[in-house]
Tab-separated table of C-alpha atoms in Angstrom:
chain	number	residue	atom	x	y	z
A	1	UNK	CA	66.343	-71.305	4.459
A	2	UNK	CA	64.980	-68.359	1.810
A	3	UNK	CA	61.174	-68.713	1.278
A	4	UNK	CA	60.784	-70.426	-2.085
A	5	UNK	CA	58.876	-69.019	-4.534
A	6	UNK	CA	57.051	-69.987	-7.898
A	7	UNK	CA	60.191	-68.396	-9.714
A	8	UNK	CA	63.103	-70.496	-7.476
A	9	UNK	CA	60.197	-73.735	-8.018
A	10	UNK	CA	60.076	-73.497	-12.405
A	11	UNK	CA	64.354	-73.411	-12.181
A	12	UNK	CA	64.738	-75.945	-9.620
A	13	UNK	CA	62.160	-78.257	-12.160
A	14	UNK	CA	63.399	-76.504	-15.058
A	15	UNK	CA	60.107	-75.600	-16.445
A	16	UNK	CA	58.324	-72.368	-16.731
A	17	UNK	CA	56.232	-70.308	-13.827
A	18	UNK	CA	53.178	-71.042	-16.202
A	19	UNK	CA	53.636	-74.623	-16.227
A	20	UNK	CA	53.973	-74.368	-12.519
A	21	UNK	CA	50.932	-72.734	-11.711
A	22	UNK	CA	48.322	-74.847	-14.146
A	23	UNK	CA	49.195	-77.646	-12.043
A	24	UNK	CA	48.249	-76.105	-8.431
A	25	UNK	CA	44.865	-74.657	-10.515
A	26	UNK	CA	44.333	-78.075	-11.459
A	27	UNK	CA	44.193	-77.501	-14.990
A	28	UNK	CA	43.616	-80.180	-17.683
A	29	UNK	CA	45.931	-79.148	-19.867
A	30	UNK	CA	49.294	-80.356	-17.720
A	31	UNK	CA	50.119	-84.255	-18.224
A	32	UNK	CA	49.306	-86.664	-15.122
A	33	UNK	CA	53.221	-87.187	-15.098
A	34	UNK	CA	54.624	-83.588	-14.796
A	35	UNK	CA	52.180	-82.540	-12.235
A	36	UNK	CA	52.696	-85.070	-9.953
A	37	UNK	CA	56.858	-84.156	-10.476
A	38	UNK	CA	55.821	-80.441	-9.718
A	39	UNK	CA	53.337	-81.178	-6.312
A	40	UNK	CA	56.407	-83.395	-4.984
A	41	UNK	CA	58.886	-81.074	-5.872
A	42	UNK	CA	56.770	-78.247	-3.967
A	43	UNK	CA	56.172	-80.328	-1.022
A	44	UNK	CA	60.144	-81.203	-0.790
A	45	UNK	CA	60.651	-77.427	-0.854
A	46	UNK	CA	57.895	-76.333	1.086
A	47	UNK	CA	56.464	-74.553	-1.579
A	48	UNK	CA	53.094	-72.790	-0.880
A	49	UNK	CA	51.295	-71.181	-3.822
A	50	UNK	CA	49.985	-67.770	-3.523
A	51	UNK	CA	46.169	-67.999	-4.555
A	52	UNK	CA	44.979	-64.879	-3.833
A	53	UNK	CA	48.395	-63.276	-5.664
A	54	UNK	CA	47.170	-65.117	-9.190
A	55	UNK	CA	43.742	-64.089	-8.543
A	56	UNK	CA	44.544	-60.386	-8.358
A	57	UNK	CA	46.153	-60.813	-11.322
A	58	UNK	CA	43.004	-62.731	-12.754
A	59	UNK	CA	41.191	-59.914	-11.473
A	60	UNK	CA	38.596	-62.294	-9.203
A	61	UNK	CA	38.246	-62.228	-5.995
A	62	UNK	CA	37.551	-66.513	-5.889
A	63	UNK	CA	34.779	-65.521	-3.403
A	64	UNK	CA	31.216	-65.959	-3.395
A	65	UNK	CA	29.281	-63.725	-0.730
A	66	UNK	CA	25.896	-65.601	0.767
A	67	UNK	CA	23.425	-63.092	2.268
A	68	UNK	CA	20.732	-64.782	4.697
A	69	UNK	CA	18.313	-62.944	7.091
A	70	UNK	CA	19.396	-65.226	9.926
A	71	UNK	CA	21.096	-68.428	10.484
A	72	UNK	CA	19.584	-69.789	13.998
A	73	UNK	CA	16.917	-70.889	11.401
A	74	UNK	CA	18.137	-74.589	10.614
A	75	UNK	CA	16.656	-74.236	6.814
A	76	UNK	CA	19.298	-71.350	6.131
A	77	UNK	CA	22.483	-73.510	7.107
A	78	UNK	CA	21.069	-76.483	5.349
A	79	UNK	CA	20.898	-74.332	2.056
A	80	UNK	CA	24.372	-72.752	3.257
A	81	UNK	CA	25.613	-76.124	2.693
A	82	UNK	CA	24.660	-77.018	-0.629
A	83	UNK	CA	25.945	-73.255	-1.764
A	84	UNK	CA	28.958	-73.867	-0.358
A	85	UNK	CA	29.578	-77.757	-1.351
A	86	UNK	CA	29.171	-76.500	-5.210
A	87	UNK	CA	31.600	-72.956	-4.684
A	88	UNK	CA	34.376	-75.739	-3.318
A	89	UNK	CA	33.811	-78.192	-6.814
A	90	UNK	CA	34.408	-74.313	-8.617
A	91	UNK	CA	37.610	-73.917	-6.832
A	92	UNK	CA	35.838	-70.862	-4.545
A	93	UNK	CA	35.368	-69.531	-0.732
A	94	UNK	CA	32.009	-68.502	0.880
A	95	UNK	CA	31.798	-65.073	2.743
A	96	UNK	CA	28.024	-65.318	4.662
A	97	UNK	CA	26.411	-62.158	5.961
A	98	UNK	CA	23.778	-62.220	8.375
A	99	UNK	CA	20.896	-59.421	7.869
A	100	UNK	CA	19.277	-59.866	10.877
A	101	UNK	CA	15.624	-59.176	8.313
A	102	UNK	CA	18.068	-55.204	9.164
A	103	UNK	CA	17.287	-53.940	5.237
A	104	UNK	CA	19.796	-50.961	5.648
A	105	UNK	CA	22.390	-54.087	6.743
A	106	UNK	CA	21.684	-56.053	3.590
A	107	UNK	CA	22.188	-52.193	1.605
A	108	UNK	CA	25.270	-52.015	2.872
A	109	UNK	CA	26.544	-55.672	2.774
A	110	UNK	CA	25.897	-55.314	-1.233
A	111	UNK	CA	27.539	-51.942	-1.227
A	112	UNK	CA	30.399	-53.476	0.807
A	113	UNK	CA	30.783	-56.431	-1.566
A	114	UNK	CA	30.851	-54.412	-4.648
A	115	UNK	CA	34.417	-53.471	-3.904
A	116	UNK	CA	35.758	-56.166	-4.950
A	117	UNK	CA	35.325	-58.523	-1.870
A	118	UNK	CA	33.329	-60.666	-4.303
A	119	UNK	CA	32.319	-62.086	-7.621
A	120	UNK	CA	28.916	-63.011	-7.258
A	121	UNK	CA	26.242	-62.835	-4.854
A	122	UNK	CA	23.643	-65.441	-3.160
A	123	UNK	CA	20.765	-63.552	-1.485
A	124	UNK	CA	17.717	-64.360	0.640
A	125	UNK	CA	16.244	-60.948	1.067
A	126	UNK	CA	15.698	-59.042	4.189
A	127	UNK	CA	12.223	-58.916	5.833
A	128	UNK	CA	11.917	-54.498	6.030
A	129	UNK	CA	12.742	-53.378	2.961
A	130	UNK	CA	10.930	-51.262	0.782
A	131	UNK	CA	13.033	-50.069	-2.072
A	132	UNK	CA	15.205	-52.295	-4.096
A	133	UNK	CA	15.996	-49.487	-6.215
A	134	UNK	CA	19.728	-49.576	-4.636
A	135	UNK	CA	19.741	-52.909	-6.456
A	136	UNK	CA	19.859	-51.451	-10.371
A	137	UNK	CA	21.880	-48.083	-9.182
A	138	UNK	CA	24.772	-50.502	-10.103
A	139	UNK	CA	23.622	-50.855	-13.768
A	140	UNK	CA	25.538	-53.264	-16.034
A	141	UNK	CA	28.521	-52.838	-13.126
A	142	UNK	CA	26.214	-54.945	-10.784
A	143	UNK	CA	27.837	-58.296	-9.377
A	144	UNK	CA	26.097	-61.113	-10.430
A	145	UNK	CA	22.954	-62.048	-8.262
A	146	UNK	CA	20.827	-65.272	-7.369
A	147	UNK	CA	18.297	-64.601	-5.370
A	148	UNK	CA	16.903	-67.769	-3.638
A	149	UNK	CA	13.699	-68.536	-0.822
A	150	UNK	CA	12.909	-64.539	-0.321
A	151	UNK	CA	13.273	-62.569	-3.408
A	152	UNK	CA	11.807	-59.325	-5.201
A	153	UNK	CA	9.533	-59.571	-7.321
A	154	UNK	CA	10.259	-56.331	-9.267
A	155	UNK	CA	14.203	-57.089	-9.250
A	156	UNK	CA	14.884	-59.188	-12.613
A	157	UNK	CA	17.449	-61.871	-11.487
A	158	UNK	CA	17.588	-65.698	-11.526
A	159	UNK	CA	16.116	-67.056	-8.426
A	160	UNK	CA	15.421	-70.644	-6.713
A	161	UNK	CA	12.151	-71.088	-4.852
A	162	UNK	CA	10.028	-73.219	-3.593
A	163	UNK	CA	6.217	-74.040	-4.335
A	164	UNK	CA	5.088	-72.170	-1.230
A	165	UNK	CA	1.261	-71.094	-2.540
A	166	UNK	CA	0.638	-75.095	-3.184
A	167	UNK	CA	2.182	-76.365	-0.222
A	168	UNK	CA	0.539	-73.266	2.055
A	169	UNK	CA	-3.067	-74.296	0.295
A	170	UNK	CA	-2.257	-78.187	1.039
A	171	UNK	CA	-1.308	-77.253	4.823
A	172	UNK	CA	-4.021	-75.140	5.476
A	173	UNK	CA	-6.488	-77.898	4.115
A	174	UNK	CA	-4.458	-80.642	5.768
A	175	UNK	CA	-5.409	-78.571	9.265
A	176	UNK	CA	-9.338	-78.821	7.794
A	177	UNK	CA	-9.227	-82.257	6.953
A	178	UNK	CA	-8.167	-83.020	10.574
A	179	UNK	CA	-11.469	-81.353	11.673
A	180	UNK	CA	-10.103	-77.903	12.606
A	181	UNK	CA	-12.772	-74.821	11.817
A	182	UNK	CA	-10.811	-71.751	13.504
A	183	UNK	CA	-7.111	-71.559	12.050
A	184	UNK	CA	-5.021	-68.949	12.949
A	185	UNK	CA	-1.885	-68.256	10.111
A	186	UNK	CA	1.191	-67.217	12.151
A	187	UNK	CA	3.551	-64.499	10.205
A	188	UNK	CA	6.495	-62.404	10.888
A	189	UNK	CA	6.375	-60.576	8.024
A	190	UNK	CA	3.130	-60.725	5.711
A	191	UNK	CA	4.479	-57.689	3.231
A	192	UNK	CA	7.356	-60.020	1.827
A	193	UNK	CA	6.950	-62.057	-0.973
A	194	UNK	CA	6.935	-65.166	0.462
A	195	UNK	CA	4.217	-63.997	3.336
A	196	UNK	CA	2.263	-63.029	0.846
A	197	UNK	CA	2.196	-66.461	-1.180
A	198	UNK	CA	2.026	-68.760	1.742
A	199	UNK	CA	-0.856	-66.460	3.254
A	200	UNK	CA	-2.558	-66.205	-0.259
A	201	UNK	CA	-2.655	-70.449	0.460
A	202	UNK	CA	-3.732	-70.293	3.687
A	203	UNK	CA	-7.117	-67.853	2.673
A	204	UNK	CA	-7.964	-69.747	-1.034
A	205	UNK	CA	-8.028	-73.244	1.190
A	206	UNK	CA	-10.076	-71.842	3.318
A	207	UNK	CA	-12.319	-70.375	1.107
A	208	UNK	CA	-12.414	-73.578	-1.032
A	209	UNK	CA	-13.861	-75.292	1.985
A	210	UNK	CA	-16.103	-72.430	3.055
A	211	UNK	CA	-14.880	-71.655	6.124
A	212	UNK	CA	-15.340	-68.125	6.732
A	213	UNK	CA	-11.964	-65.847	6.643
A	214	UNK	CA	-10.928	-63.838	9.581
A	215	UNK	CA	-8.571	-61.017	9.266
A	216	UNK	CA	-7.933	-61.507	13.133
A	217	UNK	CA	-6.655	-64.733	12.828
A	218	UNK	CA	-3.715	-63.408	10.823
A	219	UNK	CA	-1.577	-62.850	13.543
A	220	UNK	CA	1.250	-60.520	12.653
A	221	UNK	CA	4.951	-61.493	14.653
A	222	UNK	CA	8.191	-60.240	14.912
A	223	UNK	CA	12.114	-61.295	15.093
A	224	UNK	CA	12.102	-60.870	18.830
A	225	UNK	CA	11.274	-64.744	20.687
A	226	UNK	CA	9.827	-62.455	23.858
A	227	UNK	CA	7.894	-60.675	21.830
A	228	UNK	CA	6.163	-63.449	20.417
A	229	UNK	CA	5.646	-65.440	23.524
A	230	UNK	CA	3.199	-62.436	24.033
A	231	UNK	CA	1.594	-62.188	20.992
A	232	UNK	CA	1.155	-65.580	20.522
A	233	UNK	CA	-0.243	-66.080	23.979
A	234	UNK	CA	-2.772	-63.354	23.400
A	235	UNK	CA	-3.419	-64.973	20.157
A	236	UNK	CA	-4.492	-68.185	21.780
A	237	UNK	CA	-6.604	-66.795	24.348
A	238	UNK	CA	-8.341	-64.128	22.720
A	239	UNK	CA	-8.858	-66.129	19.341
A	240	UNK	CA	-9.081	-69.343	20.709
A	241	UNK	CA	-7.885	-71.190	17.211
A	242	UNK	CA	-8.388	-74.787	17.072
A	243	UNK	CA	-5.373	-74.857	14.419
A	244	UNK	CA	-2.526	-72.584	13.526
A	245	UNK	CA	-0.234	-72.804	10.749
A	246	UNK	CA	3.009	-71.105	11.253
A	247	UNK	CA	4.988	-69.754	8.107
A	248	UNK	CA	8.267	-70.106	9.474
A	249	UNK	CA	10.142	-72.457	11.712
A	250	UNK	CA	10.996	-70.398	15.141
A	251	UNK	CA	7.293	-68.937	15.276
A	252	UNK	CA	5.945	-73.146	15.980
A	253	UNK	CA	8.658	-73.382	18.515
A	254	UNK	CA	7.377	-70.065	20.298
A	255	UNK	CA	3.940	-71.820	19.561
A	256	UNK	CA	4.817	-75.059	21.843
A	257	UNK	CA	5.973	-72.673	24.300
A	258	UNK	CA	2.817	-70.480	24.850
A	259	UNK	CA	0.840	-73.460	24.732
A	260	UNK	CA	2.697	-75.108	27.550
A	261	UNK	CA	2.506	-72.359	29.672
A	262	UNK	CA	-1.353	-72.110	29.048
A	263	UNK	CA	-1.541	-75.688	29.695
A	264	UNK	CA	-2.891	-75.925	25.908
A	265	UNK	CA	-2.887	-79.282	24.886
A	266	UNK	CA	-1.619	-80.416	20.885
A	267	UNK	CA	-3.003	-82.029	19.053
A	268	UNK	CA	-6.380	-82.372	21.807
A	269	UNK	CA	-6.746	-78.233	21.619
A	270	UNK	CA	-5.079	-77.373	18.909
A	271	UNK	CA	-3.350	-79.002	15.874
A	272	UNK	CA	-0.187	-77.155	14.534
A	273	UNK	CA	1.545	-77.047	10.880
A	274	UNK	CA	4.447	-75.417	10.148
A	275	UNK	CA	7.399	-74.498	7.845
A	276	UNK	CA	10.538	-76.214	8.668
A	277	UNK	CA	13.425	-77.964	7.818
A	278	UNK	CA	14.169	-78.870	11.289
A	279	UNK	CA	15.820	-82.271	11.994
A	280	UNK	CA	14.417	-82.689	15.416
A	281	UNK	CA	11.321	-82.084	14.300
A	282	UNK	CA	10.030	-85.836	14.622
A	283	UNK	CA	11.440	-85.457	18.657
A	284	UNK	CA	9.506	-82.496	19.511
A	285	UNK	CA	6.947	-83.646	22.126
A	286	UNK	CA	4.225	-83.846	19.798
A	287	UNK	CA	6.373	-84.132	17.272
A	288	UNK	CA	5.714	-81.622	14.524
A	289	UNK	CA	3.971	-81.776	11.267
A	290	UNK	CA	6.248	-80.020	8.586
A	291	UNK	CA	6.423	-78.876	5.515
A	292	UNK	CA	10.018	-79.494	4.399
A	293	UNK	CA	11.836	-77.561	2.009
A	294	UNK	CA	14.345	-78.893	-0.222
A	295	UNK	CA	16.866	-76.902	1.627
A	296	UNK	CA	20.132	-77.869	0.650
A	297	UNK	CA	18.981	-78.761	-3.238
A	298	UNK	CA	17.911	-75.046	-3.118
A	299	UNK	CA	21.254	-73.836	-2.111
A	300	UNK	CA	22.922	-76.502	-5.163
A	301	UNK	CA	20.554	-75.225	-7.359
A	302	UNK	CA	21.175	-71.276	-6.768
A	303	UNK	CA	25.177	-71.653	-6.977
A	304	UNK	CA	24.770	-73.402	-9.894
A	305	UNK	CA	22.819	-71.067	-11.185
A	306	UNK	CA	25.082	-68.166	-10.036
A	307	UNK	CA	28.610	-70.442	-11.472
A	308	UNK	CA	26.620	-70.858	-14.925
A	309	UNK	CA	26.609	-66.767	-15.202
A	310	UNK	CA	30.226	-66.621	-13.789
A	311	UNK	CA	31.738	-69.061	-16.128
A	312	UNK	CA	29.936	-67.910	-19.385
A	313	UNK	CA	29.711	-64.028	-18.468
A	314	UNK	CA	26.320	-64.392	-19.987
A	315	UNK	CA	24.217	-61.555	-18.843
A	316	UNK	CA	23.775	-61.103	-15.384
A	317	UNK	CA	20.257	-59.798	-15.200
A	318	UNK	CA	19.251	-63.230	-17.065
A	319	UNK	CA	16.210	-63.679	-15.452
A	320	UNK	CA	15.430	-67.446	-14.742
A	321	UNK	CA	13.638	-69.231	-12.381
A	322	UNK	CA	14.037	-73.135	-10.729
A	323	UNK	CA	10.796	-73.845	-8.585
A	324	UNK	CA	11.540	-76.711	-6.465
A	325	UNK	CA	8.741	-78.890	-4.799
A	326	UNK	CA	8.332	-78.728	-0.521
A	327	UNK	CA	6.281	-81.930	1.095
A	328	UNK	CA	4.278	-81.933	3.739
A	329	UNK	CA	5.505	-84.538	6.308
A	330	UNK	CA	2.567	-85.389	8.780
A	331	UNK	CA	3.296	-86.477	12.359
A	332	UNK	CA	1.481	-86.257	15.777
A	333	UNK	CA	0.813	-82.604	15.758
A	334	UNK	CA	-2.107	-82.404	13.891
A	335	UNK	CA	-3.482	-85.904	14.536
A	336	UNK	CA	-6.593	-86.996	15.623
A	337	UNK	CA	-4.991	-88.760	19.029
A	338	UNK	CA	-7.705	-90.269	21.269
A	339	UNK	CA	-8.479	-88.120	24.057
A	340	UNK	CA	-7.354	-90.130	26.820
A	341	UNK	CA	-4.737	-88.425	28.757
């Protein structure tokens, strides 16, 4: 049998290609009755419409691209997952790059998408870069852009955050609170704009309760796991903290780790904080106190933003910003457990 196409579909219904295609777009304007004759007729015939045909001719790509600095981190697929939950309700895909925190990868991912593979952009930024110049080389031709978690500062485009200099401050005093005088603040990268906030917490809390700041215990980390199993070893033996508060997610797992090892006992030793979105995080052994991002309202939030400058081609650089609120969720690792064990 000859493939069918939209053509051989509108004469076998006797109605026009137009008519044809508003019902497989799902338009409003084609009665309840006609498109339900046209979606049997199609699926009698075997008729398969060719999306990315009409969007060529539309000129749109349908796509959204997401660009993350990793995706091991389990706050970066649960924002994934709001992104791509509102693209679906707008009739679109989701393309994700990974940046590995590379900042010539994320250059060339937005070069990349600017021909054509997509209409928009979602961005956390990488961890290394240091000119975002390449960002308004594009002028008014520039996709756009929602930045959301990471962003910079000096780029003007919506973005979605989180409160991180409150909920840093709270965390840090949370740690004081629980009788801890020597607190280390674990970072990978203290030059990005979110290092800077959360540290910027971390250093008014302690000043606030007069506890004397130490540029040592600002313990610089990297992406690599074995390369923080050293550093934060050395950390913990040369510094001795009696509280740390890590800044992201995979540097309190490397934390649980070195402490193991060094037969460092939590919370008896040392109490630990830390950023995370992690689900197992009540199951850790102590289990961990967070502070939890709204991860996947984030995600909502910054492809809702990004559809609102799609649909109304309002202008992209529209800078806006949604601040959403983080809580800290206390659990075993900073308690005050009897010494007993």
């Amino acid at each position: 049998m000859d493939s069918i196409n939209i053509k051989k579909l509108a004469e076998a219904l006797n109605l026009s290609t137009s008519t044809i295609s508003r019902a497989f777009r799902d338009n409003s304007d084609i009665n309840a009755a006609t498109k339900a004759l046209i979606l049997a007729k199609a699926r009698e015939l075997n008729y398969q419409p060719n999306h990315y045909a009409s969007n060529l001719r539309e000129q749109k790509s349908k796509t959204i691209a997401v660009i993350v600095p990793e995706l091991a981190n389990n706050y970066f697929s649960q924002a994934i997952h709001g992104i791509e939950r509102v693209a679906r309700e707008n009739g679109y895909h989701i393309l994700i790059y990974v940046t590995d925190d590379d900042y010539k990868k994320e250059v060339n991912f937005i070069r990349h998408l600017h021909n054509g593979r997509a209409d928009g952009i979602i961005m956390s930024v990488s961890g290394e870069a240091n000119d975002h110049n390449y960002l308004n080389k594009f002028g008014t031709n520039r996709l756009p852009l929602v930045f959301f978690d990471r962003i910079y500062e000096d780029i003007e485009t919506p973005r979605v955050i989180t409160n991180d200099y409150n909920s840093s401050f709270l965390a840090t005093e949370h740690l004081i609170e629980q009788g801890c005088k020597r607190i280390g603040y674990l970072v990978v990268n203290k030059s990005l704009s979110i290092g800077k906030t959360r540290m910027q917490g971390y250093i008014d809390a302690l000043a606030k309760h007069n506890l004397v700041f130490d540029e040592q215990l600002i313990v610089d980390c990297s992406n690599s796991y074995e390369e923080n199993s050293v550093i934060i070893k050395n950390a913990l033996t040369d510094l001795k903290p009696d509280g740390l508060f890590t800044s992201v997610e995979r540097l309190a797992f490397a934390t649980y780790y070195a402490c193991y090892d060094l037969s460092i006992s939590i919370p008896n030793d040392i109490k630990i904080i830390s950023f995370s979105s992690l689900e197992i995080a009540p199951l850790l052994n102590p289990s961990l106190t967070t502070i939890t991002q709204p991860a996947t309202e984030i995600g909502t939030e910054a492809a809702k933003m990004l559809f609102k400058i799609l649909d109304s081609n309002v202008d992209k650089n529209l800078a806006s910003e949604v601040v959403l609120q983080s809580k800290i969720i206390m659990r075993n690792s900073t308690s005050n457990a009897p010494k007993n064990h």
